[in-house]
Coordinates of C-alpha atoms in Angstrom, one line a residue:
X30 CA 0.0 0.0 0.0
X31 CA 1.1 3.6 -0.6
X32 CA 2.5 5.3 2.4
X33 CA 0.1 7.9 3.8
X34 CA 0.9 11.5 3.7
X35 CA 1.3 12.8 7.3
X36 CA -0.2 16.2 8.0
X37 CA 0.5 18.5 10.9
X38 CA -2.4 20.9 11.6
X39 CA -1.5 24.2 13.2
X40 CA -4.6 26.1 14.2
X41 CA -5.6 27.8 17.4
X42 CA -9.4 27.4 17.3
X43 CA -10.4 23.9 18.8
X44 CA -13.6 23.8 16.7
X45 CA -11.8 24.6 13.5
X46 CA -9.1 22.1 14.4
X47 CA -11.7 19.3 14.5
X48 CA -13.4 20.3 11.3
X49 CA -10.1 20.6 9.4
X50 CA -9.0 17.3 10.8
X51 CA -12.1 15.5 9.6
X52 CA -11.8 17.2 6.2
X53 CA -8.2 16.1 5.8
X54 CA -8.9 12.5 6.7
X55 CA -11.8 12.3 4.3
X56 CA -9.2 12.6 1.5
X57 CA -7.7 9.1 0.8
X58 CA -4.0 8.9 1.5
X59 CA -3.9 11.7 4.1
X60 CA -3.7 11.4 7.9
X61 CA -3.3 14.0 10.6
X62 CA -0.3 13.0 12.7
X63 CA -0.5 15.9 15.2
X64 CA -2.3 19.1 16.0
X65 CA -0.8 22.3 17.4
X66 CA -2.6 25.3 18.9
X67 CA 0.0 28.0 18.0
X68 CA 3.1 28.6 15.9
X69 CA 5.6 27.8 18.7
X70 CA 4.0 24.5 19.5
X71 CA 3.7 23.8 15.8
X72 CA 7.5 24.3 15.3
X73 CA 8.2 21.9 18.1
X74 CA 5.8 19.3 16.7
X75 CA 7.4 19.6 13.2
X76 CA 10.6 18.5 14.7
X77 CA 9.0 15.7 16.7
X78 CA 6.6 14.2 14.1
X79 CA 8.5 15.2 10.9
X80 CA 5.2 15.5 8.8
X81 CA 5.2 15.7 5.0
X82 CA 2.8 18.6 5.0
X83 CA 1.7 21.4 7.4
X84 CA -1.7 23.1 7.2
X85 CA -1.0 26.5 8.8
X86 CA -3.2 29.3 10.1
X87 CA -1.9 32.8 10.2
X88 CA -3.8 34.6 13.0
X89 CA -2.5 32.8 16.1
X90 CA -1.3 33.8 19.6
X91 CA 2.4 33.6 20.5
X92 CA 3.6 33.2 17.0
X93 CA 1.6 33.8 13.8
X94 CA 1.7 31.9 10.6
X95 CA 4.2 34.1 8.8
X96 CA 6.6 34.0 11.8
X97 CA 6.2 30.2 12.0
X98 CA 6.9 29.8 8.3
X99 CA 9.9 32.0 8.5
X100 CA 11.2 29.9 11.4
X101 CA 10.8 26.7 9.3
X102 CA 12.8 28.2 6.4
X103 CA 15.5 29.6 8.6
X104 CA 16.0 26.3 10.3
X105 CA 16.0 24.4 7.0
X106 CA 12.9 22.4 8.0
X107 CA 12.1 20.0 5.2
X108 CA 8.3 20.3 5.1
X109 CA 5.7 21.6 2.6
X110 CA 3.0 24.1 3.8
X111 CA -0.5 24.9 2.8
X112 CA -1.9 28.1 4.4
X113 CA -5.5 28.1 5.6
X114 CA -6.3 31.6 6.8
X115 CA -8.9 34.4 7.0
X116 CA -6.1 36.8 5.9
X117 CA -6.9 38.3 2.5
X118 CA -4.6 41.2 2.4
X119 CA -2.1 41.2 -0.5
X120 CA 0.8 41.8 1.9
X121 CA 0.2 38.6 3.9
X122 CA -0.5 36.5 0.8
X123 CA 2.6 37.9 -0.9
X124 CA 4.8 37.1 2.1
X125 CA 3.4 33.6 2.3
X126 CA 4.0 33.0 -1.4
X127 CA 7.6 34.3 -1.1
X128 CA 8.2 31.8 1.7
X129 CA 7.2 28.9 -0.6
X130 CA 3.7 27.8 0.4
X131 CA 2.3 25.3 -2.1
X132 CA -1.3 26.6 -1.7
X133 CA -3.3 29.3 0.0
X134 CA -6.9 28.8 1.1
X135 CA -9.1 31.6 2.4
X136 CA -11.4 30.9 5.3
X137 CA -14.3 30.1 5.2
X138 CA -13.8 27.4 2.6
X139 CA -15.6 24.3 1.4
X140 CA -14.4 20.7 1.7
X141 CA -14.0 20.5 -2.1
X142 CA -11.4 23.3 -2.1
X143 CA -9.3 21.6 0.5
X144 CA -9.7 18.2 -1.3
X145 CA -8.5 19.9 -4.5
X146 CA -5.4 21.3 -2.7
X147 CA -4.5 18.0 -1.1
X148 CA -4.9 16.0 -4.3
X149 CA -2.8 18.5 -6.2
X150 CA -0.2 18.3 -3.5
X151 CA -0.2 14.5 -3.7
X152 CA 0.4 14.6 -7.4
X153 CA 3.2 17.2 -6.8
X154 CA 4.8 15.0 -4.2
X155 CA 4.7 12.0 -6.4
X156 CA 6.2 13.8 -9.4
X157 CA 9.0 15.6 -7.5
X158 CA 10.1 12.8 -5.1
X159 CA 13.3 10.8 -5.5
X160 CA 16.3 11.5 -7.7
X161 CA 16.7 12.1 -11.4
X162 CA 15.5 14.8 -13.8
X163 CA 12.2 16.0 -15.1
X164 CA 11.3 17.8 -18.3
X165 CA 9.7 21.1 -19.1
X166 CA 6.3 19.6 -19.6
X167 CA 6.3 18.1 -16.2
X168 CA 7.4 21.3 -14.6
X169 CA 4.7 23.2 -16.4
X170 CA 2.1 20.7 -15.2
X171 CA 3.4 21.1 -11.6
X172 CA 3.0 24.8 -11.9
X173 CA -0.5 24.4 -13.3
X174 CA 0.3 26.2 -16.5
X175 CA -0.5 23.5 -18.9
X176 CA -3.2 21.1 -17.7
X177 CA -3.1 17.7 -19.4
X178 CA -5.0 14.5 -19.6
X179 CA -4.0 11.5 -17.5
X180 CA -2.2 9.9 -20.5
X181 CA -0.3 13.1 -21.3
X182 CA 0.9 13.3 -17.7
X183 CA 2.2 9.8 -17.8
X184 CA 3.6 9.4 -21.2
X185 CA 6.5 11.8 -20.4
X186 CA 8.4 9.1 -18.5
X187 CA 6.7 6.0 -20.0
X188 CA 8.8 2.9 -19.2
X189 CA 10.4 0.9 -22.0
X190 CA 8.0 -1.6 -23.6
X191 CA 4.8 0.4 -22.9
X192 CA 3.1 2.2 -25.8
X193 CA 1.6 5.7 -25.3
X194 CA -1.3 5.0 -27.6
X195 CA -2.2 1.7 -25.8
X196 CA -1.9 3.5 -22.5
X197 CA -4.3 6.2 -23.7
X198 CA -6.8 3.6 -24.8
X199 CA -6.7 1.9 -21.4
X200 CA -7.1 5.2 -19.6
X201 CA -10.1 6.1 -21.7
X202 CA -11.6 2.7 -21.3
X203 CA -11.2 2.7 -17.5
X204 CA -12.4 6.3 -17.1
X205 CA -15.6 5.4 -19.0
X206 CA -16.5 2.6 -16.5
X207 CA -18.7 3.0 -13.5
X208 CA -17.4 -0.1 -11.8
X209 CA -13.8 -1.4 -11.3
X210 CA -12.5 -4.0 -13.8
X211 CA -10.1 -6.9 -13.6
X212 CA -7.1 -7.2 -15.9
X213 CA -8.9 -9.8 -17.9
X214 CA -12.0 -7.6 -18.4
X215 CA -9.7 -4.6 -19.4
X216 CA -7.9 -6.8 -21.9
X217 CA -11.1 -7.9 -23.5
X218 CA -12.4 -4.4 -23.6
X219 CA -9.3 -3.1 -25.4
X220 CA -8.5 -6.2 -27.4
X221 CA -5.1 -7.0 -26.0
X222 CA -3.5 -9.9 -24.1
X223 CA -4.3 -10.1 -20.3
X224 CA -0.6 -10.1 -19.4
X225 CA -0.2 -6.9 -21.4
X226 CA -3.2 -5.3 -19.7
X227 CA -1.8 -6.2 -16.3
X228 CA 1.6 -4.4 -17.2
X229 CA -0.3 -1.2 -18.0
X230 CA -2.5 -1.5 -15.0
X231 CA 0.5 -2.0 -12.7
X232 CA 2.1 1.1 -14.2
X233 CA -1.1 3.1 -13.6
X234 CA -1.3 1.9 -10.1
X235 CA 2.3 2.9 -9.3
X236 CA 1.6 6.3 -10.9
X237 CA -1.4 6.8 -8.6
X238 CA -3.8 7.0 -11.5
X239 CA -5.9 3.9 -10.5
X240 CA -6.9 2.4 -7.3
X241 CA -7.1 -1.4 -6.7
X242 CA -10.0 -3.2 -5.1
X243 CA -9.6 -6.8 -4.0
X244 CA -12.7 -9.0 -4.6
X245 CA -13.0 -12.1 -2.4
X246 CA -15.5 -14.8 -2.9
X247 CA -15.9 -18.3 -4.4
X248 CA -13.1 -20.8 -4.8
X249 CA -9.7 -19.7 -5.9
X250 CA -7.5 -16.6 -5.6
X251 CA -9.0 -13.2 -5.0
X252 CA -9.4 -10.9 -8.0
X253 CA -7.7 -7.5 -8.3
X254 CA -10.0 -4.9 -9.8
X255 CA -8.8 -1.5 -11.0
X256 CA -10.7 1.8 -11.0
X257 CA -9.7 5.1 -12.6
X258 CA -9.2 7.7 -9.9
X259 CA -9.6 10.9 -11.9
X260 CA -12.6 10.0 -14.0

């Protein structure tokens, strides 16, 4: 299974803490590892829990969001930050952006806006993690300048032996389905061998474009079923 993305929530209002925690954990693949009530406590918990992502308020006692983010950067803390704040003045937003936040959400907000931010962050983390190089198209996609289809996003670094056109067919086929399909059903739908379909489905699974559901029942091995995540 994919390792969950650990989130530290830094927010001074207990009621907002609980709402945001529930929102975060409604998005698959994210879990709240700790909650802090102010910036100083948040800085301490970043060191203790080493989260992947911080959701940071700005208006807090003892140390506000900008001061907290400045402390992270000065200390070289390796953590990404999404700001969730009622602050709408250009100065605050400009300062936060200069300090490298990956998104800025204005309170009050709807669950769908936070879900969008978290899913975008998950894609960013997947794309930028590890070693190696990426091309201009991938960088443009990370910056949001050139949105692309699932196939276009994946074909940039398609492994040897996989064909971009076949991949596109499989993505289109899966995204049109209302129910998850097995590798055999996918193969029949596209008109390719089952072993070939499984190779493409495994690639899509590793690329976080499909989710796998295991079907138990009857005699024999359980069946892996695949469902397109972005359709």
